[in-house]
Short mmCIF file of N, CA, C and O in Angstrom, two decimals:
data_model
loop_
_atom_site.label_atom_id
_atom_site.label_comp_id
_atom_site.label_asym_id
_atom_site.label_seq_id
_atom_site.Cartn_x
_atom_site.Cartn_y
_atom_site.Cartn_z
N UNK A 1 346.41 -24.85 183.91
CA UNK A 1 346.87 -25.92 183.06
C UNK A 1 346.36 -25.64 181.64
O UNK A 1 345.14 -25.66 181.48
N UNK A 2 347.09 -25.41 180.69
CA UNK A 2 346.87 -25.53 179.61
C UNK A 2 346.08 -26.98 178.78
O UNK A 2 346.01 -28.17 179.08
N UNK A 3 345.60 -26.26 177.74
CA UNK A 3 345.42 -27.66 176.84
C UNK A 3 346.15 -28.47 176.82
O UNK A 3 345.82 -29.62 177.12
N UNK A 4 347.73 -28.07 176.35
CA UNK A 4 348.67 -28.71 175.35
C UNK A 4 349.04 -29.62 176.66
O UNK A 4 349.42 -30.67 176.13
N UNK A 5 349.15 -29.81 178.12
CA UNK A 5 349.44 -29.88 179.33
C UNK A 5 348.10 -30.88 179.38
O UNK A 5 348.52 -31.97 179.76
N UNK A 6 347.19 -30.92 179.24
CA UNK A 6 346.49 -31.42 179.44
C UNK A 6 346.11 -32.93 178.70
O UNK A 6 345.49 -33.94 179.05
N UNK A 7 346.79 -32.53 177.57
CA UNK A 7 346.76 -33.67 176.54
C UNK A 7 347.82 -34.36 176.69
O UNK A 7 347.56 -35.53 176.41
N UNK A 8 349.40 -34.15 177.13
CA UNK A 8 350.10 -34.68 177.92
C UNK A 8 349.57 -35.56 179.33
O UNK A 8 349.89 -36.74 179.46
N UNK A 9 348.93 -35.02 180.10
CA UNK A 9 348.32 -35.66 181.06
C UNK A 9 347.45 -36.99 181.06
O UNK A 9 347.59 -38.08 181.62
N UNK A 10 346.71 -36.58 180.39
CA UNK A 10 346.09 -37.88 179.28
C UNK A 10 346.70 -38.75 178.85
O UNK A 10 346.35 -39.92 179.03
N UNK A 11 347.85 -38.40 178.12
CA UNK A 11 349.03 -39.54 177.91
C UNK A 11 349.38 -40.43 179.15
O UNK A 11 349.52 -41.65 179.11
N UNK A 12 349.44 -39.95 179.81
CA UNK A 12 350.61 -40.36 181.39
C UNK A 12 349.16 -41.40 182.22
O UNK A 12 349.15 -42.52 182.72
N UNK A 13 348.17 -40.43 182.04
CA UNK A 13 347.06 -40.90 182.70
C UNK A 13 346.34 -42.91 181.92
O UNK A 13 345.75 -43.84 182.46
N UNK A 14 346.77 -42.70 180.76
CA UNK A 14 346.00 -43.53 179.87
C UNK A 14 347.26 -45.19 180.09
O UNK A 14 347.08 -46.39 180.27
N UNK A 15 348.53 -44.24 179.90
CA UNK A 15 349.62 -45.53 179.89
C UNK A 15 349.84 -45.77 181.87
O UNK A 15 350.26 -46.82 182.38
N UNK A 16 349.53 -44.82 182.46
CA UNK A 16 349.15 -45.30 183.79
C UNK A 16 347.86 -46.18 184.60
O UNK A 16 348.02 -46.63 185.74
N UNK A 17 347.26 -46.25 184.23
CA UNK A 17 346.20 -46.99 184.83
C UNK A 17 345.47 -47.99 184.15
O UNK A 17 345.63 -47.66 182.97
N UNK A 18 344.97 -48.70 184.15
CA UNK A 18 343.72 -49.58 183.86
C UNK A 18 342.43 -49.19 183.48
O UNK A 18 341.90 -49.79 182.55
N UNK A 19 341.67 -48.01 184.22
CA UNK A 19 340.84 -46.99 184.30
C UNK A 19 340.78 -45.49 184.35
O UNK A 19 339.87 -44.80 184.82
N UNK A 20 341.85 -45.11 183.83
CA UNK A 20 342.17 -43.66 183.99
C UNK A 20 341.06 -42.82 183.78
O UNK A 20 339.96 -43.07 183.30
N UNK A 21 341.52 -41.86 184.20
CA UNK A 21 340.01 -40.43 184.50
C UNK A 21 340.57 -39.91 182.75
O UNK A 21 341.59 -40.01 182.06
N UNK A 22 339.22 -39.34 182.63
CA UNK A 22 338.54 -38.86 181.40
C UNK A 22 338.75 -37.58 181.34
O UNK A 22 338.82 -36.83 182.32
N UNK A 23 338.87 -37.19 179.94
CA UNK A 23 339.22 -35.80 179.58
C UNK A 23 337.89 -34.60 180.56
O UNK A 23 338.16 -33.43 180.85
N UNK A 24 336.70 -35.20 180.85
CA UNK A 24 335.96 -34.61 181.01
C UNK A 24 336.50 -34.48 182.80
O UNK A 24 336.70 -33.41 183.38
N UNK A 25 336.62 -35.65 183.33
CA UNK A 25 337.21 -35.74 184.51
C UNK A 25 338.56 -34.67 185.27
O UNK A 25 338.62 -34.05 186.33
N UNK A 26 339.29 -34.82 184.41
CA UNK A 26 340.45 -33.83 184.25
C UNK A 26 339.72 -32.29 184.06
O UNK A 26 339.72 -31.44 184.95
N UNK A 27 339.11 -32.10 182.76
CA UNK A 27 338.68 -30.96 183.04
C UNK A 27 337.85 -29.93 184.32
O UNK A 27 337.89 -28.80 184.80
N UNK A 28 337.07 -31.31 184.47
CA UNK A 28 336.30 -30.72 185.98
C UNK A 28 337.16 -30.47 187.09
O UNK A 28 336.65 -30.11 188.15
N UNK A 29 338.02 -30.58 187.02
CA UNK A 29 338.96 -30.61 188.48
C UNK A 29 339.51 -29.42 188.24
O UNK A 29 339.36 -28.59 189.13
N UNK A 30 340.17 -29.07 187.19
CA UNK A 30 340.77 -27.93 187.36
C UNK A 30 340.22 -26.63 186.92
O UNK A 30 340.76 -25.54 187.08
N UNK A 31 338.87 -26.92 186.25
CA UNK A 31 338.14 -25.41 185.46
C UNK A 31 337.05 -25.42 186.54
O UNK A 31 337.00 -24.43 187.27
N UNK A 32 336.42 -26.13 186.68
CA UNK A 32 335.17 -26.02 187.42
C UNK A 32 335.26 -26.40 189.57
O UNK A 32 334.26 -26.11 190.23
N UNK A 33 336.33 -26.93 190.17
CA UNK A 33 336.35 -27.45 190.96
C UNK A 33 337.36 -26.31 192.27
O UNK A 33 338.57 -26.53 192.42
N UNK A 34 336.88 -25.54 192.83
CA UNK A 34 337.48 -24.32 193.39
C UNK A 34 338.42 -24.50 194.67
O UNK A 34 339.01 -23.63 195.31
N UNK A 35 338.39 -25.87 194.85
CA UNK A 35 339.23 -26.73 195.83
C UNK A 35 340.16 -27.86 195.09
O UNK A 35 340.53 -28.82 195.77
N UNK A 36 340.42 -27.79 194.16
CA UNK A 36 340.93 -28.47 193.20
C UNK A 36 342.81 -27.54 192.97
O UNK A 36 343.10 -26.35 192.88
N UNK A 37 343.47 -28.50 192.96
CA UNK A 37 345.04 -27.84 192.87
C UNK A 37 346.16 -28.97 191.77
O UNK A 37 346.04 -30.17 192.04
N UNK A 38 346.69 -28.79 191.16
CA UNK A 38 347.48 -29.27 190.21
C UNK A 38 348.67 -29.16 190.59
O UNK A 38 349.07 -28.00 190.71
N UNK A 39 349.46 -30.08 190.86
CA UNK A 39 351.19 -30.46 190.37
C UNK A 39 351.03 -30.77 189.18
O UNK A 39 350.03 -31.35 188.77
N UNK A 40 351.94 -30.43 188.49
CA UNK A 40 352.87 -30.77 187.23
C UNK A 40 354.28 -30.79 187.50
O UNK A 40 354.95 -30.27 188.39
N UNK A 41 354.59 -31.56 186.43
CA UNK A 41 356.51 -31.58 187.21
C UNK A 41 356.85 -32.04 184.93
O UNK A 41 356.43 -32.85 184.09
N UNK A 42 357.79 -30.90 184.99
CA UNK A 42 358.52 -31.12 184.00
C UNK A 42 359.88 -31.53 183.76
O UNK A 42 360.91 -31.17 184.33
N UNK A 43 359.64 -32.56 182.60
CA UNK A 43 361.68 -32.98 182.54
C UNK A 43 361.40 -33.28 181.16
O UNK A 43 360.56 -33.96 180.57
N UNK A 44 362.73 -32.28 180.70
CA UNK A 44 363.22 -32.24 179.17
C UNK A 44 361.78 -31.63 178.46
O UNK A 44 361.20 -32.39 177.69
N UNK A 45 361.24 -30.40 178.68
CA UNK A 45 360.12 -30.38 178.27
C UNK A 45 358.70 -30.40 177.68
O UNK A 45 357.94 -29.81 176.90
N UNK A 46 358.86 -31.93 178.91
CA UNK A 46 357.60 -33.10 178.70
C UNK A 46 357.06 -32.81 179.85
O UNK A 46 357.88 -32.49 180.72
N UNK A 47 355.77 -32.82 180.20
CA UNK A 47 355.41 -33.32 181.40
C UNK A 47 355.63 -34.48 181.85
O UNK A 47 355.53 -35.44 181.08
N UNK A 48 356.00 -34.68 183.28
CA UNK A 48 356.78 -35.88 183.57
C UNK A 48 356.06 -36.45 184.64
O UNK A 48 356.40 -37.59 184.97
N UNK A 49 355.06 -35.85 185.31
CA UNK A 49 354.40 -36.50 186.17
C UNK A 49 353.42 -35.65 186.53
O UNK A 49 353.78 -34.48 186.48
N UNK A 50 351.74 -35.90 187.06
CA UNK A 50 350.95 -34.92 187.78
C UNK A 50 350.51 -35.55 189.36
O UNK A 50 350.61 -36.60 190.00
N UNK A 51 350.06 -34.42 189.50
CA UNK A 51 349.54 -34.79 191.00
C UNK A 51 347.96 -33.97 190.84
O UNK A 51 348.14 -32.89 190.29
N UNK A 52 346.77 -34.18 191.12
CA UNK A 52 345.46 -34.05 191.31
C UNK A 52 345.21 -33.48 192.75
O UNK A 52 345.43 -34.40 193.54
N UNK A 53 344.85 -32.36 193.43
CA UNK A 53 344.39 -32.57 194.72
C UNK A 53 343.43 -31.65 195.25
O UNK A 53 343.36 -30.47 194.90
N UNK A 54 342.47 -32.35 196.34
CA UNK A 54 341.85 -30.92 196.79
C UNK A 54 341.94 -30.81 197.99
O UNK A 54 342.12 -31.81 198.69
N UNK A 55 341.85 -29.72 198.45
CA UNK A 55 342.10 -29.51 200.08
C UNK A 55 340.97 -27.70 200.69
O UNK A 55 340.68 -26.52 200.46
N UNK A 56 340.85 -28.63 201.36
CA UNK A 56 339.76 -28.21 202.28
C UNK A 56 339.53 -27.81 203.76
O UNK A 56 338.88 -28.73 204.23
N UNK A 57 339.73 -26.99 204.62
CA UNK A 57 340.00 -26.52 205.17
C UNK A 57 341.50 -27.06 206.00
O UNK A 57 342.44 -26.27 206.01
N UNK A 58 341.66 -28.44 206.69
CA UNK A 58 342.62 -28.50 207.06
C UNK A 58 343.32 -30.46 206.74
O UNK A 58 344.08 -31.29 207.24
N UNK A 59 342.31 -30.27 205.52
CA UNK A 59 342.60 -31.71 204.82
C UNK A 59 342.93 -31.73 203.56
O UNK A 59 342.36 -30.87 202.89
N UNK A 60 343.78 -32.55 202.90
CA UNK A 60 343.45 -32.69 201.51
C UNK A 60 343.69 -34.27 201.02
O UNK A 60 344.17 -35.24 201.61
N UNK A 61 343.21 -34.12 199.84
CA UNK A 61 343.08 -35.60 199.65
C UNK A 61 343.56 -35.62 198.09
O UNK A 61 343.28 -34.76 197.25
N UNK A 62 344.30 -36.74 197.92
CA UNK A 62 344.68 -36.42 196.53
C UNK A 62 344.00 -37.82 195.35
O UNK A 62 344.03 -39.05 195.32
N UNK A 63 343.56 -36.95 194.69
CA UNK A 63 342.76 -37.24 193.67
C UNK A 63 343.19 -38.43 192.92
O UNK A 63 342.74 -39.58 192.93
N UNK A 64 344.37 -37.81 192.14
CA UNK A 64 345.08 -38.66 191.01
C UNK A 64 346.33 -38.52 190.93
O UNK A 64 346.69 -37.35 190.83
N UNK A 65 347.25 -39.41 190.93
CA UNK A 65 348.26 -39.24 190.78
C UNK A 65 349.14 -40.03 189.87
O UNK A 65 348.89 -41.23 189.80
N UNK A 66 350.39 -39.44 189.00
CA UNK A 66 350.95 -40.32 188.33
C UNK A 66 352.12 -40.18 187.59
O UNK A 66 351.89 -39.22 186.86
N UNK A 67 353.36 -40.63 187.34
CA UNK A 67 354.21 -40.12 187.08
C UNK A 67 354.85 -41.08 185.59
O UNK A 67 355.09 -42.26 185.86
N UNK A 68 355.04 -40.77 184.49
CA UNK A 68 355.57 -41.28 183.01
C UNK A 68 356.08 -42.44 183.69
O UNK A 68 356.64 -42.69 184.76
N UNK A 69 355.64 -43.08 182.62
CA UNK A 69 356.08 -44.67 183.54
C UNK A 69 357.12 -44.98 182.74
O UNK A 69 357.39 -46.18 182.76
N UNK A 70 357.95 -44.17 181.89
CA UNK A 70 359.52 -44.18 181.56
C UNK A 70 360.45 -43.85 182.44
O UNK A 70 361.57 -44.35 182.57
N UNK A 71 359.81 -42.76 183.22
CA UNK A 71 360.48 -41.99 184.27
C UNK A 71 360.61 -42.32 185.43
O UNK A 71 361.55 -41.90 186.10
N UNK A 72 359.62 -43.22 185.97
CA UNK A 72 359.49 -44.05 186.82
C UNK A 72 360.97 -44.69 187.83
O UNK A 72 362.00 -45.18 187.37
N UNK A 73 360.50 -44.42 189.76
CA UNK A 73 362.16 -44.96 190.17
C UNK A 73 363.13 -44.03 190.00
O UNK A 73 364.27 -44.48 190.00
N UNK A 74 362.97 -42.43 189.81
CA UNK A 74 364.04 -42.06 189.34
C UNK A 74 363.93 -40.05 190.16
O UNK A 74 364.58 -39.02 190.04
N UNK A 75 362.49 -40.58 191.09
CA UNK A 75 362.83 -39.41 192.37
C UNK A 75 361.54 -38.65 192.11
O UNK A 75 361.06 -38.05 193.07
N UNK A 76 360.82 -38.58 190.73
CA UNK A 76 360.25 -37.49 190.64
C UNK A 76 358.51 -38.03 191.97
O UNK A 76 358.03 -37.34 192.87
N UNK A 77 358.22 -38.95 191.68
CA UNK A 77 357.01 -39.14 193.04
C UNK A 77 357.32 -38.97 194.18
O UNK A 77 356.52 -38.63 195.06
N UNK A 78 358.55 -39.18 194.35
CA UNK A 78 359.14 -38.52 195.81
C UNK A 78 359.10 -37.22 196.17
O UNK A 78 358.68 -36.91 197.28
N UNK A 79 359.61 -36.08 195.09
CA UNK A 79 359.70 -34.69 194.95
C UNK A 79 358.28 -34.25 195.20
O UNK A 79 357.87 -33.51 196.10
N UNK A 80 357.52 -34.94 194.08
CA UNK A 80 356.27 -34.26 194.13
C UNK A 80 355.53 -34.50 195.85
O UNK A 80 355.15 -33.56 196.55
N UNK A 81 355.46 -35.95 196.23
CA UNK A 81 354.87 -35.87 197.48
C UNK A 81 355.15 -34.81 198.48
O UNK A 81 354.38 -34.34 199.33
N UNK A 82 356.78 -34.43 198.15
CA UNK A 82 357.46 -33.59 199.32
C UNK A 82 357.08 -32.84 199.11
O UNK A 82 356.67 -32.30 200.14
N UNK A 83 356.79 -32.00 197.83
CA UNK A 83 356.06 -30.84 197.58
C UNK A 83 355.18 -30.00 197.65
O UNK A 83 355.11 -28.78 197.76
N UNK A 84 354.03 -31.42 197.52
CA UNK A 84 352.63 -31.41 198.26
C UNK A 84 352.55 -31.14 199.45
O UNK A 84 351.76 -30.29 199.86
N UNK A 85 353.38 -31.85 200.23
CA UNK A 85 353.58 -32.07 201.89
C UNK A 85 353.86 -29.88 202.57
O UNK A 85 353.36 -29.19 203.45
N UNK A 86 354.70 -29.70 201.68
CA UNK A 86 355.05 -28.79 202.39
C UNK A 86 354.13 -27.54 201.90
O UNK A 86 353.79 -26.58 202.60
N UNK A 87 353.89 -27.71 200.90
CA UNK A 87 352.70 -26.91 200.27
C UNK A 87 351.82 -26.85 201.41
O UNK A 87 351.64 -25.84 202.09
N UNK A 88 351.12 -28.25 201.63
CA UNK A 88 349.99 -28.11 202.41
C UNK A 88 350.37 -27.60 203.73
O UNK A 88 349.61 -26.94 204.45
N UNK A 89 351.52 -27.91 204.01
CA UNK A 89 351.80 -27.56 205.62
C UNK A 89 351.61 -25.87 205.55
O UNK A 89 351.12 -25.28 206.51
N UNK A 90 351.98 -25.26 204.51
CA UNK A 90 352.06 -23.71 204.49
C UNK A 90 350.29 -23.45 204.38
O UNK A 90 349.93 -22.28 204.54
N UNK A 91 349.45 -24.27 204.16
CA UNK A 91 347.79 -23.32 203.64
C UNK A 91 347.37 -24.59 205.77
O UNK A 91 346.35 -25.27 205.85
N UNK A 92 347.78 -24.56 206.25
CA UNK A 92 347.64 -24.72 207.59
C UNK A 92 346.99 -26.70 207.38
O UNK A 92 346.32 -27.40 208.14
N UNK A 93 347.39 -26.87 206.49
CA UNK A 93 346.44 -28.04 206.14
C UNK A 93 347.38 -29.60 207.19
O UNK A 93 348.59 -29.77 207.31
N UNK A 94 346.08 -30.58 207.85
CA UNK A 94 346.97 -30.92 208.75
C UNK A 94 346.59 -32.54 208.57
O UNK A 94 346.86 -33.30 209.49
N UNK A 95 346.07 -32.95 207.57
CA UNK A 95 345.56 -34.57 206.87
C UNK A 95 345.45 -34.56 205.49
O UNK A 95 344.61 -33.93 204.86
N UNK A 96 346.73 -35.60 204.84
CA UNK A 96 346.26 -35.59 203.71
C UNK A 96 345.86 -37.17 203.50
O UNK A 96 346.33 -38.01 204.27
N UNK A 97 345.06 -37.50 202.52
CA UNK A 97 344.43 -38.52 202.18
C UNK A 97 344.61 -39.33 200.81
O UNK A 97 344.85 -38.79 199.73
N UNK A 98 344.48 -40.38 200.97
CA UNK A 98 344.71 -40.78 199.44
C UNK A 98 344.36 -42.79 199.38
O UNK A 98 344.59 -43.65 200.24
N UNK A 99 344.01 -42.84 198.59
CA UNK A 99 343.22 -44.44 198.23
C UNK A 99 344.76 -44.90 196.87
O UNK A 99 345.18 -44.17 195.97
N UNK A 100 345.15 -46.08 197.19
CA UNK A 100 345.64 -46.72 196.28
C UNK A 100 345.34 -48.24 195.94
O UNK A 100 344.27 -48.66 196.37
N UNK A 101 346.08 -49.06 195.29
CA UNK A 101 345.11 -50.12 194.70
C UNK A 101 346.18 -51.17 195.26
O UNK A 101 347.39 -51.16 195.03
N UNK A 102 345.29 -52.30 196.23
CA UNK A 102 346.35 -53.00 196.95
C UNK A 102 347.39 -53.54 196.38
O UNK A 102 348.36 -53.48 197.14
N UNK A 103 347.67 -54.14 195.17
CA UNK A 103 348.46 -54.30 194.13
C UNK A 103 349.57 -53.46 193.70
O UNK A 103 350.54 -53.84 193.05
N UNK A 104 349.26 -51.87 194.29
CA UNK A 104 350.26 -51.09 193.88
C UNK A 104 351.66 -50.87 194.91
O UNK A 104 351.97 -49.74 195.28
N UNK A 105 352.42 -52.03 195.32
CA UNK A 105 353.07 -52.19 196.51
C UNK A 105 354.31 -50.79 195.69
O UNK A 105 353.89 -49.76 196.22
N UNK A 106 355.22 -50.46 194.98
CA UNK A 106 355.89 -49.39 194.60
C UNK A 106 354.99 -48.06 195.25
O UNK A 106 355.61 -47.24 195.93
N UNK A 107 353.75 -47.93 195.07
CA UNK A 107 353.17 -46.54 194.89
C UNK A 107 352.84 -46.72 196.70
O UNK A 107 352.62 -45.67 197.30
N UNK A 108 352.82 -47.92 197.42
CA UNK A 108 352.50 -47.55 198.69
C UNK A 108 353.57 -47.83 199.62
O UNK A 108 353.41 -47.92 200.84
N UNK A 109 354.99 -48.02 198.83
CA UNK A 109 356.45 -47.77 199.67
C UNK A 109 356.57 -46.47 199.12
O UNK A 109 357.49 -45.98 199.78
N UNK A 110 356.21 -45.67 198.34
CA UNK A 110 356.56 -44.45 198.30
C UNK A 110 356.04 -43.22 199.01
O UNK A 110 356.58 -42.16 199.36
N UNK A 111 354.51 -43.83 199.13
CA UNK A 111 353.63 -43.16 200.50
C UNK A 111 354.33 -43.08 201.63
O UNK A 111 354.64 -42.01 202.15
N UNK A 112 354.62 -44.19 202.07
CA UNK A 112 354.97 -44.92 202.99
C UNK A 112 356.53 -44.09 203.84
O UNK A 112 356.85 -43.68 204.96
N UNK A 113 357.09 -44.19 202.53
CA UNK A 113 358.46 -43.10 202.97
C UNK A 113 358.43 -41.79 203.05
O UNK A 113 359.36 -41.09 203.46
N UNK A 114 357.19 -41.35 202.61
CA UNK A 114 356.70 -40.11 202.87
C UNK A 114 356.11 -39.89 203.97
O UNK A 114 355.43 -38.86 204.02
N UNK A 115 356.16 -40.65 205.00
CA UNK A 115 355.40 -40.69 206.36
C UNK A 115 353.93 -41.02 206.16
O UNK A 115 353.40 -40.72 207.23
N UNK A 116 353.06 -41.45 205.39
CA UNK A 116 352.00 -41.98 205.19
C UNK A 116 351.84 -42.93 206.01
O UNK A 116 352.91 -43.44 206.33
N UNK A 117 350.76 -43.46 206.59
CA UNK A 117 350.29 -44.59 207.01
C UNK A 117 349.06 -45.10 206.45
O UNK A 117 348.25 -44.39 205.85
N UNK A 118 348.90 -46.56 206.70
CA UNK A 118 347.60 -47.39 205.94
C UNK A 118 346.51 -47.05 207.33
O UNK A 118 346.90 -47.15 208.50
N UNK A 119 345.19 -46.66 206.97
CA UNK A 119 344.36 -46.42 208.08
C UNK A 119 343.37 -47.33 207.91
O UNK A 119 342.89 -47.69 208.99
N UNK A 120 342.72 -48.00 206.62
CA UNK A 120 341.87 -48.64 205.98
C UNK A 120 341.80 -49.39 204.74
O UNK A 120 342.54 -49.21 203.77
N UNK A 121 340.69 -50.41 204.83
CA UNK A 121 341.12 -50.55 203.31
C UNK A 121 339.24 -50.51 202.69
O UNK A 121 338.21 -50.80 203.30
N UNK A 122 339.41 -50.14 201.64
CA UNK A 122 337.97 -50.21 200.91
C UNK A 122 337.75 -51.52 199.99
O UNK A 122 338.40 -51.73 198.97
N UNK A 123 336.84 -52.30 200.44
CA UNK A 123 336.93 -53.24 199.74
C UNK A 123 336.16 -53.03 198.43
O UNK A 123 335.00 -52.62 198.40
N UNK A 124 336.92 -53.35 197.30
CA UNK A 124 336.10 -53.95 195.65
C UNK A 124 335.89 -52.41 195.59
O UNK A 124 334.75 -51.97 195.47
N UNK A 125 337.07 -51.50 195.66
CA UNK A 125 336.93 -49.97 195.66
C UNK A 125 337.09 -49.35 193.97
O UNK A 125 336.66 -48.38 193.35
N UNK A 126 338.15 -50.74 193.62
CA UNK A 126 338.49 -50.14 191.88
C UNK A 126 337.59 -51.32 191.03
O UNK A 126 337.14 -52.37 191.50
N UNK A 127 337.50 -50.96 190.03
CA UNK A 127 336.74 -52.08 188.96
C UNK A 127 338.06 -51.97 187.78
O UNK A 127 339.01 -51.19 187.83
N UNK A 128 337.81 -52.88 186.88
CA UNK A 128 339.03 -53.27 185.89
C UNK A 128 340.06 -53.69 186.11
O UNK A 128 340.67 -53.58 185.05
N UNK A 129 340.70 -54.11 186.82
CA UNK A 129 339.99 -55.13 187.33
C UNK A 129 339.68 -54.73 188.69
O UNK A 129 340.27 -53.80 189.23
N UNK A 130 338.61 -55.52 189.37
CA UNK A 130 338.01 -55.26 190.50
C UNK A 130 339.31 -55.58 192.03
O UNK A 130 339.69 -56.74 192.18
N UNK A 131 339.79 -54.54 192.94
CA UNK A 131 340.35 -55.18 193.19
C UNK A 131 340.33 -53.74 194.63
O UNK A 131 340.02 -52.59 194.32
N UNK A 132 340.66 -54.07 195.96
CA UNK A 132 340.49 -53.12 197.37
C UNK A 132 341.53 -52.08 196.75
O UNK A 132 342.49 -52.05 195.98
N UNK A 133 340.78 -51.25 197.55
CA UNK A 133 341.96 -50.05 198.21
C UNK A 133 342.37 -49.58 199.29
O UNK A 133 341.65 -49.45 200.28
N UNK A 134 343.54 -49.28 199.24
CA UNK A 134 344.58 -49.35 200.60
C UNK A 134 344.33 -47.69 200.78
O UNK A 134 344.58 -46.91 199.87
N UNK A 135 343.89 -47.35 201.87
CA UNK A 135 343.51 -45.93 202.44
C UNK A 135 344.74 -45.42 202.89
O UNK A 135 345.22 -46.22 203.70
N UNK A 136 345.60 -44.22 202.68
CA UNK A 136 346.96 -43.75 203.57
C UNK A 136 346.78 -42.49 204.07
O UNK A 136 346.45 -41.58 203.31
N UNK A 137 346.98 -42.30 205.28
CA UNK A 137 346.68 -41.19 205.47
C UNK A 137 348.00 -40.41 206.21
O UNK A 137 348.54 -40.95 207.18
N UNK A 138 348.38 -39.38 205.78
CA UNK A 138 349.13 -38.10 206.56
C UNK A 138 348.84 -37.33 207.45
O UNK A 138 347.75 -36.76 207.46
N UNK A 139 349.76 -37.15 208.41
CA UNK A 139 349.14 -36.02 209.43
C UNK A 139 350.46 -35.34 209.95
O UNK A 139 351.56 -35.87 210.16
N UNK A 140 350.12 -34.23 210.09
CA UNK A 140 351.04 -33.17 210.83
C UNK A 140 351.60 -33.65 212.03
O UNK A 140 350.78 -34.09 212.84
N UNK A 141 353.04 -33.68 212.41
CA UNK A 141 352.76 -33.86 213.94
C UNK A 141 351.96 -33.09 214.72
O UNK A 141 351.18 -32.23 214.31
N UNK A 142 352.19 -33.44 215.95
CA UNK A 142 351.68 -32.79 216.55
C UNK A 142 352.58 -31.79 217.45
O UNK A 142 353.66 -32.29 217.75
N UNK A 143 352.32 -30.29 218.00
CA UNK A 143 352.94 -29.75 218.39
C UNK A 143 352.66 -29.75 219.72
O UNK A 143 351.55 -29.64 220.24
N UNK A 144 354.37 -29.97 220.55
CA UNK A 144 353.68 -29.85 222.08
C UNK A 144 355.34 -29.68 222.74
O UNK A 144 355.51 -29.54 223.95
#
């Protein structure tokens, strides 16, 4: 990931959240973090959405995620999940993981249609406002 990519990200990250992760945050994930993997997804060449993730032997869990909230509704969080999905299915990976903010009912029908399921919830998990998180988790079928 480039700078110039990165400062885009920041954008997306800052008009996405309440608490968005920090330049320093971002940086650690992808310079310093050796289980650490990046989606980017470009349209009209902007960055149009990222995906954060790390994965670990036969799990991954995704970090951060977020897509231009102009762009929003219009396929690209779908693409990317599918992307992820099959990505991971190719590095043998067989759980993916991910925390969202119970409030975010769009971001957990989109899990959701991605074959995600709710496994948990973390209570008083986000601050700014303070509010649970909805645990989803993926899994491979099973082969038999």
């Amino acid at each position: 990931m480039s700078g110039d990519a990165l400062e885009e990200v920041l954008e997306i990250a800052n008009r996405s959240f309440s608490n968005p992760w920090t330049r320093e945050m971002f940086e650690n994930e992808y310079l310093k973090n050796p289980f650490s993997e990046q989606i980017l997804v470009r349209c009209e060449g902007k960055i149009g959405g990222y995906l954060f993730m790390m994965s670990l032997f036969d799990e991954c869990h995704i970090l951060d995620f977020a897509v231009e909230p102009n762009l929003r509704r219009k396929g690209i969080g779908n693409k990317m999940i599918a992307y992820l999905i099959e990505k991971m299915k190719m590095k043998n990976v067989r759980k993916i993981f991910l925390e969202v903010r119970h409030s975010n009912l769009p971001a957990q029908s989109l899990y959701q249609k991605a074959g995600f399921i709710q496994i948990a919830v973390r209570k008083s998990y986000y601050s700014n406002p303070k509010e649970d998180a909805v645990i989803f988790q993926w899994k491979l079928p099973e082969e038999g």
